[in-house]
Coordinates of N, CA and C and ligand atoms in Angstrom, one line a residue:
M1 N 0.9 -1.2 0.0 CA 0.1 0.0 0.0 C 0.9 1.3 0.0
K2 N 0.7 2.2 -1.0 CA 1.6 3.3 -1.0 C 1.3 4.3 0.1
K3 N -0.1 4.5 0.3 CA -0.3 5.5 1.3 C -1.3 4.8 2.3
N4 N -1.1 5.2 3.6 CA -2.2 4.5 4.5 C -3.5 4.9 4.3
K5 N -4.4 4.0 4.4 CA -5.8 4.3 3.9 C -6.8 4.4 5.0
F6 N -7.9 5.0 4.7 CA -9.0 5.2 5.6 C -10.2 4.2 4.9
I7 N -10.5 3.2 5.7 CA -11.4 2.2 5.1 C -12.7 2.1 6.0
A8 N -13.9 2.4 5.4 CA -15.1 2.2 6.2 C -15.9 1.0 5.7
I9 N -16.3 0.2 6.8 CA -17.2 -1.0 6.5 C -18.5 -0.6 6.9
E10 N -19.5 -0.9 5.9 CA -20.9 -0.5 6.2 C -21.7 -1.7 6.0
G11 N -22.9 -1.6 6.5 CA -23.9 -2.7 6.4 C -24.9 -2.7 7.6
I12 N -26.1 -3.4 7.3 CA -27.0 -3.5 8.5 C -26.5 -4.3 9.5
D13 N -27.1 -4.2 10.7 CA -26.8 -5.0 11.8 C -26.8 -6.5 11.5
G14 N -25.9 -7.3 11.9 CA -25.8 -8.7 11.7 C -25.2 -9.0 10.2
S15 N -24.7 -8.0 9.5 CA -24.2 -8.2 8.2 C -22.9 -8.9 8.2
G16 N -22.1 -8.8 9.2 CA -20.8 -9.4 9.4 C -19.7 -8.4 9.3
K17 N -20.1 -7.2 9.6 CA -19.1 -6.1 9.4 C -17.8 -6.3 10.3
S18 N -18.1 -6.5 11.7 CA -17.2 -6.7 12.7 C -16.2 -7.8 12.3
T19 N -16.8 -8.9 11.9 CA -16.1 -10.2 11.6 C -15.0 -9.8 10.5
Q20 N -15.6 -9.1 9.4 CA -14.7 -8.8 8.3 C -13.8 -7.7 8.6
A21 N -14.1 -6.7 9.4 CA -13.2 -5.6 9.8 C -11.9 -6.2 10.6
K22 N -12.2 -7.2 11.4 CA -11.2 -7.7 12.2 C -10.3 -8.7 11.3
N23 N -10.9 -9.3 10.4 CA -10.2 -10.2 9.4 C -9.2 -9.3 8.5
I24 N -9.8 -8.3 8.0 CA -8.9 -7.4 7.1 C -7.8 -6.8 8.0
A25 N -8.0 -6.5 9.2 CA -7.1 -5.8 10.1 C -5.9 -6.8 10.2
K26 N -6.2 -8.1 10.4 CA -5.2 -9.2 10.7 C -4.4 -9.3 9.4
R27 N -5.1 -9.4 8.2 CA -4.4 -9.7 7.0 C -3.5 -8.5 6.6
L28 N -4.0 -7.2 6.8 CA -3.1 -6.1 6.5 C -1.8 -6.2 7.5
E29 N -2.0 -6.4 8.7 CA -1.0 -6.5 9.7 C 0.0 -7.5 9.3
A30 N -0.5 -8.6 8.9 CA 0.4 -9.7 8.4 C 1.3 -9.3 7.3
E31 N 0.8 -8.3 6.5 CA 1.6 -7.8 5.3 C 2.5 -6.7 5.8
G32 N 2.5 -6.3 7.1 CA 3.4 -5.3 7.6 C 2.8 -3.9 7.7
H33 N 1.6 -3.8 7.6 CA 0.9 -2.5 7.8 C 0.6 -2.3 9.3
K34 N 0.7 -1.0 9.7 CA 0.2 -0.5 11.0 C -1.3 -0.3 10.9
V35 N -2.1 -1.0 11.6 CA -3.6 -1.0 11.5 C -4.3 -0.5 12.8
Y36 N -5.2 0.5 12.6 CA -6.0 0.9 13.7 C -7.4 0.6 13.4
L37 N -8.0 -0.3 14.2 CA -9.3 -0.7 14.0 C -10.3 0.0 14.9
T38 N -11.3 0.6 14.4 CA -12.1 1.4 15.2 C -13.6 1.2 14.8
F39 N -14.5 1.9 15.5 CA -15.9 1.7 15.3 C -16.8 2.8 15.7
E40 N -18.0 2.9 15.3 CA -19.0 3.8 15.7 C -20.3 3.1 16.1
P41 N -21.0 3.5 17.0 CA -20.7 4.6 18.1 C -19.4 4.3 18.7
T42 N -18.6 5.3 19.1 CA -17.3 5.2 19.8 C -17.6 4.7 21.1
D43 N -16.4 4.4 21.9 CA -16.5 4.2 23.3 C -16.2 5.4 24.1
M44 N -16.2 6.5 23.4 CA -15.9 7.9 24.1 C -17.3 8.4 24.7
R45 N -17.2 9.6 25.3 CA -18.4 10.1 26.0 C -19.7 10.0 25.2
I46 N -19.8 10.6 24.0 CA -21.0 10.7 23.4 C -21.5 9.3 22.8
G47 N -20.5 8.4 22.5 CA -20.8 7.2 22.1 C -21.4 6.3 23.2
K48 N -20.9 6.6 24.4 CA -21.5 5.8 25.5 C -22.9 6.2 25.8
M49 N -23.2 7.5 25.6 CA -24.6 8.0 25.8 C -25.5 7.4 24.7
I50 N -24.9 7.3 23.5 CA -25.7 6.7 22.4 C -26.1 5.2 22.7
R51 N -25.1 4.5 23.3 CA -25.3 3.1 23.6 C -26.5 2.9 24.6
T52 N -26.6 3.7 25.5 CA -27.7 3.6 26.5 C -29.0 3.8 25.8
I53 N -29.0 4.6 24.7 CA -30.3 4.8 23.9 C -30.5 3.5 23.1
L54 N -29.4 3.1 22.4 CA -29.6 1.9 21.5 C -30.1 0.7 22.3
G55 N -29.5 0.7 23.5 CA -29.9 -0.5 24.4 C -31.3 -0.4 25.0
G56 N -32.0 0.8 24.7 CA -33.4 1.0 25.3 C -33.4 1.4 26.7
K57 N -32.2 1.7 27.3 CA -32.3 2.2 28.7 C -32.8 3.7 28.8
E58 N -32.5 4.5 27.7 CA -33.1 5.8 27.7 C -33.7 6.0 26.4
K59 N -34.7 7.0 26.4 CA -35.3 7.2 25.1 C -34.9 8.5 24.6
A60 N -34.9 8.7 23.2 CA -34.6 9.9 22.6 C -35.3 10.0 21.3
D61 N -35.6 11.2 20.9 CA -36.2 11.5 19.6 C -35.2 11.0 18.5
E62 N -35.7 10.6 17.4 CA -34.8 10.1 16.3 C -33.9 11.3 15.9
K63 N -34.4 12.5 15.8 CA -33.5 13.6 15.5 C -32.3 13.9 16.4
V64 N -32.7 13.6 17.7 CA -31.7 13.8 18.8 C -30.6 12.7 18.5
I65 N -31.1 11.5 18.3 CA -30.1 10.3 18.1 C -29.2 10.7 16.9
A66 N -29.8 11.1 15.8 CA -29.0 11.5 14.6 C -27.9 12.6 14.9
A67 N -28.4 13.5 15.8 CA -27.4 14.6 16.2 C -26.3 14.2 17.0
L68 N -26.7 13.2 18.0 CA -25.7 12.7 18.8 C -24.6 12.0 18.0
F69 N -25.0 11.2 16.9 CA -24.1 10.5 16.1 C -23.1 11.5 15.4
V70 N -23.7 12.7 14.9 CA -22.8 13.6 14.3 C -21.7 14.1 15.3
A71 N -22.1 14.4 16.5 CA -21.1 14.9 17.5 C -20.2 13.7 17.8
D72 N -20.6 12.5 17.9 CA -19.7 11.3 18.2 C -18.8 11.1 17.2
R73 N -19.2 11.4 15.8 CA -18.3 11.2 14.7 C -17.3 12.2 14.7
L74 N -17.6 13.5 15.0 CA -16.5 14.5 15.1 C -15.5 14.2 16.1
D75 N -16.0 13.7 17.3 CA -15.1 13.3 18.2 C -14.1 12.2 17.8
H76 N -14.7 11.2 17.1 CA -14.0 10.1 16.5 C -12.9 10.6 15.5
I77 N -13.3 11.6 14.8 CA -12.3 12.1 13.8 C -11.2 12.9 14.5
L78 N -11.6 13.8 15.4 CA -10.8 14.9 15.9 C -10.1 14.7 17.2
H79 N -10.4 13.6 17.9 CA -9.9 13.4 19.2 C -8.3 13.5 19.1
E80 N -7.8 14.2 20.2 CA -6.3 14.5 20.0 C -5.4 13.3 19.9
T81 N -5.8 12.2 20.8 CA -4.8 11.1 20.8 C -5.4 9.9 20.1
N82 N -6.7 9.7 20.1 CA -7.2 8.5 19.5 C -8.1 8.8 18.2
G83 N -8.0 10.1 17.8 CA -8.9 10.3 16.6 C -8.3 9.8 15.3
I84 N -9.2 9.7 14.4 CA -8.9 9.0 13.2 C -7.8 9.9 12.4
L85 N -7.9 11.2 12.4 CA -6.9 12.1 11.8 C -5.6 11.8 12.4
K86 N -5.4 11.7 13.7 CA -4.2 11.5 14.5 C -3.6 10.3 14.0
K87 N -4.4 9.2 14.0 CA -3.9 7.8 13.6 C -3.4 7.7 12.2
L88 N -4.2 8.4 11.2 CA -3.7 8.4 9.9 C -2.4 9.2 9.9
A89 N -2.3 10.3 10.6 CA -1.0 11.1 10.6 C 0.1 10.3 11.1
D90 N -0.2 9.3 12.0 CA 0.8 8.5 12.6 C 1.2 7.3 11.7
G91 N 0.5 7.2 10.5 CA 0.9 6.1 9.7 C 0.0 4.9 9.7
F92 N -1.0 4.9 10.5 CA -1.9 3.7 10.5 C -2.9 3.7 9.4
T93 N -3.1 2.6 8.9 CA -4.3 2.4 8.0 C -5.5 2.2 9.0
V94 N -6.5 3.0 8.8 CA -7.6 3.1 9.7 C -8.8 2.3 9.1
I95 N -9.3 1.3 9.8 CA -10.6 0.6 9.4 C -11.6 0.9 10.4
T96 N -12.6 1.6 10.0 CA -13.8 1.8 10.9 C -15.0 1.0 10.5
D97 N -15.5 0.3 11.7 CA -16.7 -0.5 11.5 C -17.9 0.6 11.8
R98 N -18.4 1.0 10.6 CA -19.4 2.2 10.5 C -18.8 3.5 10.4
Y99 N -19.4 4.4 9.5 CA -19.0 5.8 9.5 C -20.3 6.5 8.9
Y100 N -20.2 7.6 8.2 CA -21.4 8.4 8.0 C -22.5 7.7 7.2
F101 N -22.2 6.8 6.3 CA -23.2 6.1 5.5 C -24.2 5.4 6.5
S102 N -23.8 5.0 7.6 CA -24.7 4.4 8.7 C -25.6 5.4 9.0
S103 N -25.2 6.7 9.2 CA -26.2 7.7 9.6 C -27.1 7.9 8.5
Y104 N -26.7 8.0 7.2 CA -27.5 8.3 6.1 C -28.7 7.2 6.1
A105 N -28.3 5.9 6.3 CA -29.1 4.7 6.1 C -30.0 4.7 7.3
Y106 N -29.4 4.7 8.6 CA -30.3 4.5 9.8 C -31.2 5.6 10.1
H107 N -30.7 6.8 9.9 CA -31.5 8.0 10.2 C -32.5 8.4 9.1
G108 N -31.9 8.1 7.9 CA -32.7 8.2 6.6 C -34.0 7.5 6.6
A109 N -33.9 6.4 7.5 CA -35.1 5.5 7.5 C -36.2 6.2 8.3
H110 N -35.9 7.3 9.1 CA -36.8 7.9 10.0 C -37.0 9.4 9.7
M111 N -36.2 10.0 8.8 CA -36.3 11.4 8.6 C -35.7 11.7 7.3
D112 N -35.8 13.0 6.9 CA -35.2 13.3 5.5 C -33.7 13.0 5.4
M113 N -33.4 12.2 4.5 CA -32.0 11.8 4.3 C -31.1 13.0 4.0
D114 N -31.6 14.0 3.2 CA -30.8 15.2 2.9 C -30.4 16.0 4.2
W115 N -31.3 15.9 5.2 CA -31.0 16.7 6.4 C -29.8 15.9 7.1
V116 N -29.9 14.6 7.1 CA -28.8 13.8 7.7 C -27.5 14.1 7.0
I117 N -27.5 14.1 5.6 CA -26.2 14.3 4.8 C -25.7 15.7 5.2
Q118 N -26.6 16.6 5.2 CA -26.2 18.0 5.5 C -25.6 18.2 6.8
S119 N -26.1 17.5 7.8 CA -25.6 17.6 9.2 C -24.3 16.8 9.4
N120 N -23.9 16.0 8.4 CA -22.7 15.3 8.5 C -21.7 15.8 7.6
K121 N -22.1 17.1 7.0 CA -21.2 17.7 5.9 C -19.8 18.0 6.6
M122 N -19.8 18.6 7.8 CA -18.5 18.9 8.4 C -17.5 17.7 8.4
A123 N -18.1 16.5 8.8 CA -17.3 15.2 8.9 C -16.8 15.0 7.6
A124 N -17.7 15.0 6.6 CA -17.4 14.5 5.2 C -16.4 15.5 4.6
D125 N -16.4 16.8 4.9 CA -15.5 17.7 4.4 C -14.1 17.4 5.0
I126 N -14.1 17.1 6.3 CA -12.8 16.9 6.9 C -12.1 15.5 6.5
L127 N -13.0 14.5 6.4 CA -12.4 13.2 6.1 C -13.4 12.2 5.5
K128 N -13.2 11.9 4.2 CA -13.9 10.9 3.4 C -13.1 9.7 3.4
P129 N -13.8 8.5 3.5 CA -13.1 7.2 3.4 C -12.5 7.1 2.0
D130 N -11.3 6.5 1.9 CA -10.7 6.1 0.6 C -11.6 5.1 -0.1
I131 N -12.3 4.3 0.7 CA -13.2 3.3 0.2 C -14.3 3.0 1.3
N132 N -15.5 2.8 0.8 CA -16.7 2.5 1.6 C -17.0 1.0 1.2
I133 N -16.8 0.1 2.0 CA -17.2 -1.3 1.7 C -18.6 -1.7 2.2
F134 N -19.5 -2.1 1.4 CA -20.8 -2.3 1.9 C -20.9 -3.9 1.9
V135 N -21.2 -4.3 3.2 CA -21.4 -5.9 3.3 C -22.9 -6.1 3.1
D136 N -23.3 -6.5 1.9 CA -24.6 -6.5 1.5 C -25.3 -7.8 1.8
V137 N -26.2 -7.9 2.8 CA -26.8 -9.0 3.3 C -28.3 -8.9 3.4
S138 N -29.1 -10.1 3.1 CA -30.5 -9.8 3.2 C -30.9 -9.7 4.6
P139 N -31.9 -8.8 4.9 CA -32.3 -8.5 6.2 C -32.7 -9.8 7.0
E140 N -33.3 -10.7 6.2 CA -33.8 -12.0 6.9 C -32.6 -12.7 7.4
V141 N -31.5 -12.8 6.6 CA -30.3 -13.6 7.1 C -29.7 -12.8 8.2
A142 N -29.6 -11.5 8.1 CA -29.0 -10.7 9.3 C -29.8 -10.9 10.6
M143 N -31.2 -10.9 10.5 CA -32.0 -11.1 11.7 C -31.8 -12.4 12.3
K144 N -31.7 -13.4 11.5 CA -31.4 -14.8 11.9 C -30.0 -14.8 12.7
R145 N -29.1 -14.2 12.1 CA -27.7 -14.2 12.9 C -27.8 -13.4 14.2
I146 N -28.6 -12.3 14.2 CA -28.7 -11.6 15.4 C -29.4 -12.4 16.5
N147 N -30.5 -13.0 16.1 CA -31.4 -13.8 17.0 C -30.5 -15.0 17.5
A148 N -29.7 -15.5 16.7 CA -29.0 -16.8 17.0 C -27.8 -16.5 17.9
N149 N -27.2 -15.3 17.8 CA -25.8 -15.0 18.5 C -25.9 -13.9 19.7
R150 N -27.0 -13.4 19.9 CA -27.0 -12.2 20.8 C -27.9 -12.4 22.0
E151 N -27.6 -11.9 23.1 CA -28.4 -12.0 24.3 C -29.4 -10.7 24.3
T152 N -28.8 -9.6 23.9 CA -29.7 -8.4 23.9 C -29.9 -7.9 22.5
I153 N -31.0 -7.3 22.2 CA -31.5 -6.8 20.9 C -31.6 -5.3 21.1
E154 N -30.9 -4.5 20.2 CA -30.9 -3.0 20.2 C -32.2 -2.5 19.5
I155 N -32.5 -1.2 19.6 CA -33.7 -0.6 19.1 C -33.8 -0.7 17.6
Y156 N -32.8 -0.7 16.9 CA -32.9 -0.7 15.4 C -33.0 -2.2 14.8
E157 N -32.8 -3.2 15.7 CA -32.8 -4.5 15.3 C -34.1 -5.3 15.2
T158 N -34.9 -4.8 14.3 CA -36.1 -5.5 13.9 C -36.1 -5.8 12.5
L159 N -36.8 -6.8 12.0 CA -36.8 -7.1 10.6 C -37.1 -5.9 9.8
D160 N -38.4 -5.3 10.2 CA -38.9 -4.2 9.3 C -38.0 -3.1 9.2
N161 N -37.3 -2.7 10.4 CA -36.3 -1.7 10.4 C -35.1 -2.0 9.5
L162 N -34.7 -3.2 9.6 CA -33.5 -3.6 8.9 C -33.8 -3.5 7.4
K163 N -35.0 -3.9 7.0 CA -35.4 -3.8 5.6 C -35.4 -2.4 5.1
A164 N -35.9 -1.5 6.0 CA -36.0 0.0 5.6 C -34.6 0.5 5.6
V165 N -33.7 0.1 6.6 CA -32.3 0.7 6.5 C -31.5 0.1 5.2
Q166 N -31.8 -1.1 4.9 CA -31.1 -1.6 3.8 C -31.5 -0.9 2.5
A167 N -32.7 -0.5 2.4 CA -33.3 0.3 1.2 C -32.6 1.7 1.2
Q168 N -32.4 2.2 2.5 CA -31.9 3.6 2.5 C -30.4 3.6 2.2
Y169 N -29.7 2.5 2.5 CA -28.3 2.4 2.1 C -28.2 2.4 0.5
V170 N -29.0 1.7 -0.1 CA -29.1 1.8 -1.6 C -29.3 3.2 -2.0
L171 N -30.3 3.9 -1.5 CA -30.7 5.2 -2.0 C -29.4 6.1 -1.6
A172 N -28.8 6.0 -0.5 CA -27.7 6.9 -0.2 C -26.5 6.6 -1.1
F173 N -26.2 5.4 -1.5 CA -25.2 5.1 -2.4 C -25.4 5.6 -3.7
E174 N -26.7 5.5 -4.2 CA -27.0 6.2 -5.4 C -26.9 7.6 -5.5
K175 N -27.3 8.2 -4.4 CA -27.2 9.7 -4.3 C -25.8 10.2 -4.3
L176 N -24.9 9.5 -3.7 CA -23.5 10.0 -3.5 C -22.4 9.3 -4.3
K177 N -22.9 8.5 -5.4 CA -21.9 7.7 -6.1 C -20.9 8.5 -6.9
E178 N -21.2 9.7 -7.1 CA -20.2 10.6 -7.9 C -19.1 11.1 -7.0
S179 N -19.4 11.2 -5.7 CA -18.4 11.8 -4.8 C -17.7 10.8 -3.8
E180 N -18.2 9.5 -3.8 CA -17.8 8.6 -2.8 C -17.3 7.3 -3.6
H181 N -16.3 6.7 -3.0 CA -15.8 5.4 -3.6 C -16.6 4.2 -2.8
I182 N -17.5 3.6 -3.5 CA -18.3 2.6 -2.8 C -18.2 1.2 -3.6
V183 N -18.0 0.2 -2.7 CA -17.9 -1.1 -3.3 C -18.7 -2.1 -2.5
A184 N -19.5 -3.0 -3.1 CA -20.3 -4.0 -2.4 C -19.8 -5.4 -2.4
V185 N -19.9 -6.2 -1.3 CA -19.6 -7.6 -1.3 C -20.8 -8.3 -0.8
N186 N -20.9 -9.5 -1.3 CA -22.2 -10.4 -0.9 C -22.0 -10.9 0.4
G187 N -22.6 -10.3 1.4 CA -22.5 -10.8 2.8 C -23.3 -12.0 3.2
D188 N -24.1 -12.6 2.2 CA -24.9 -13.8 2.4 C -24.0 -15.1 2.4
E189 N -22.7 -14.8 1.8 CA -21.8 -16.0 1.7 C -21.2 -16.4 3.0
T190 N -20.4 -17.4 3.0 CA -19.6 -17.8 4.2 C -18.6 -16.7 4.6
P191 N -18.2 -16.6 5.8 CA -17.3 -15.5 6.3 C -16.0 -15.6 5.4
E192 N -15.6 -16.9 5.2 CA -14.3 -17.0 4.3 C -14.5 -16.4 2.9
K193 N -15.6 -16.7 2.3 CA -15.9 -16.3 0.9 C -15.9 -14.7 0.9
V194 N -16.6 -14.1 1.9 CA -16.8 -12.7 2.0 C -15.4 -12.1 2.2
S195 N -14.6 -12.8 3.0 CA -13.3 -12.2 3.3 C -12.4 -12.2 2.2
E196 N -12.6 -13.3 1.3 CA -11.7 -13.3 0.1 C -12.2 -12.2 -0.9
A197 N -13.5 -12.0 -1.1 CA -14.0 -10.9 -2.0 C -13.4 -9.6 -1.6
L198 N -13.5 -9.5 -0.3 CA -13.1 -8.1 0.3 C -11.5 -7.9 0.2
W199 N -10.9 -9.0 0.3 CA -9.4 -8.9 0.2 C -9.0 -8.5 -1.2
E200 N -9.7 -9.2 -2.1 CA -9.4 -8.8 -3.5 C -9.7 -7.3 -3.8
I201 N -10.8 -6.8 -3.3 CA -11.1 -5.4 -3.6 C -10.0 -4.5 -3.0
L202 N -9.6 -4.9 -1.8 CA -8.5 -4.1 -1.2 C -7.3 -4.1 -1.8
Q203 N -6.8 -5.3 -2.4 CA -5.6 -5.3 -3.1 C -5.7 -4.5 -4.3
K204 N -6.8 -4.4 -5.0 CA -7.0 -3.4 -6.1 C -6.8 -1.9 -5.6
E205 N -7.4 -1.7 -4.6 CA -7.4 -0.3 -4.1 C -6.0 0.1 -3.7
I206 N -5.3 -0.9 -3.2 CA -3.8 -0.6 -2.8 C -3.0 -0.4 -4.1
Q207 N -3.2 -1.4 -5.1 CA -2.4 -1.2 -6.3 C -2.7 0.0 -7.2
N208 N -3.9 0.5 -7.0 CA -4.4 1.6 -7.9 C -3.9 3.0 -7.3
N209 N -3.3 3.0 -6.2 CA -3.0 4.3 -5.5 C -1.6 4.4 -5.1
Ligands
ATP301 N1 -20.8 -14.6 6.6 C1 -21.3 -15.1 7.7 N2 -22.1 -16.2 7.7 C2 -22.6 -16.6 8.9 N3 -22.4 -16.0 10.1 C3 -21.7 -14.9 10.1 C4 -21.1 -14.4 9.0 N4 -20.5 -13.2 9.3 C5 -20.6 -13.1 10.6 N5 -21.4 -14.0 11.1 C6 -21.9 -14.1 12.4 O1 -23.0 -13.3 12.5 C7 -23.0 -12.6 13.8 C8 -23.0 -11.1 13.5 O2 -21.7 -10.8 12.9 P1 -20.9 -9.6 13.1 O3 -20.8 -9.2 14.6 O4 -19.6 -9.6 12.4 O5 -21.9 -8.5 12.3 P2 -22.0 -7.0 12.5 O6 -22.4 -6.5 11.1 O7 -20.8 -6.3 13.0 O8 -23.2 -6.9 13.5 P3 -23.7 -5.5 14.3 O9 -23.8 -4.5 13.4 O10 -25.1 -6.0 14.8 O11 -22.7 -5.5 15.5 C9 -21.8 -13.1 14.6 O12 -22.2 -14.1 15.5 C10 -20.9 -13.7 13.5 O13 -20.1 -14.8 14.1
LIG302 C1 -22.7 4.8 13.2 C2 -24.1 4.7 13.3 C3 -24.7 3.6 13.9 N1 -26.1 3.6 14.0 C4 -26.7 2.3 14.7 C5 -26.5 1.1 13.8 C6 -26.5 0.0 14.8 O1 -28.0 -0.4 15.1 C7 -25.9 0.6 16.0 C8 -24.5 0.3 16.2 O2 -24.5 -1.1 16.5 P1 -23.3 -2.0 16.1 O3 -23.8 -3.4 16.6 O4 -22.1 -1.6 16.9 O5 -23.1 -2.0 14.7 O6 -26.0 2.0 15.8 C9 -26.9 4.6 13.7 O7 -28.1 4.6 13.9 N2 -26.3 5.8 13.2 C10 -24.9 5.9 13.0 O8 -24.5 6.9 12.4

């Protein structure tokens, strides 16, 4: 890889993002790259507040949730020591499990997506991913994985919501395809097959830059 990259992994809950993010991180490290694996919502102050809402312990209006994610994302980018900009400056390839397309899709399912895109403009102006990888899974498969593997279910993890979010991802990618680098992998496949497809995409990304 000529330059350290910023890679965002996107997809509905249960799509296999975290599994794949960890896998890519290991493979890149094995090739000698310094890798920083991170996620949203973060484990910083605003991210923790968001988790209490996602877990159903506190209620908040959808617009408030969307705004909290904007603030958490700016913390994620700009934090002095652990921020993405700092990690990139230190030579790390940064892989984030979710970034602003998650906001467009999840909040776009409950309000005007253009408002969500506008409210994330500052983050997008500061730092766009070199590549957004969409792990494309059917909501039915995702819901089965969630129900089989989790003790707690979060507020957005219902079949109807995941269907709506999936549709919003497609809309957001269509809206922003001229200004963003977006690639999809079939997440319905086995973890190994998804991983191979993803690795191939990343190799191309590395060679082309
Ligand atoms: N391709 C796959 N096929 C079958 N099971 C998978 C696959 N990928 C991941 N899983 C399993 O499905 C569950 C969800 O995977 P994972 O946590 O990676 O998804 P996620 O998209 O990060 O989910 P969430 O957004 O809800 O945190 C895990 O138990 C994982 O082991
Ligand atoms: C970044 C981001 C996330 N969300 C939602 C999507 C998921 O339901 C949760 C995060 O859970 P995960 O298991 O850690 O993936 O948060 C959102 O609504 N808006 C966002 O911007």
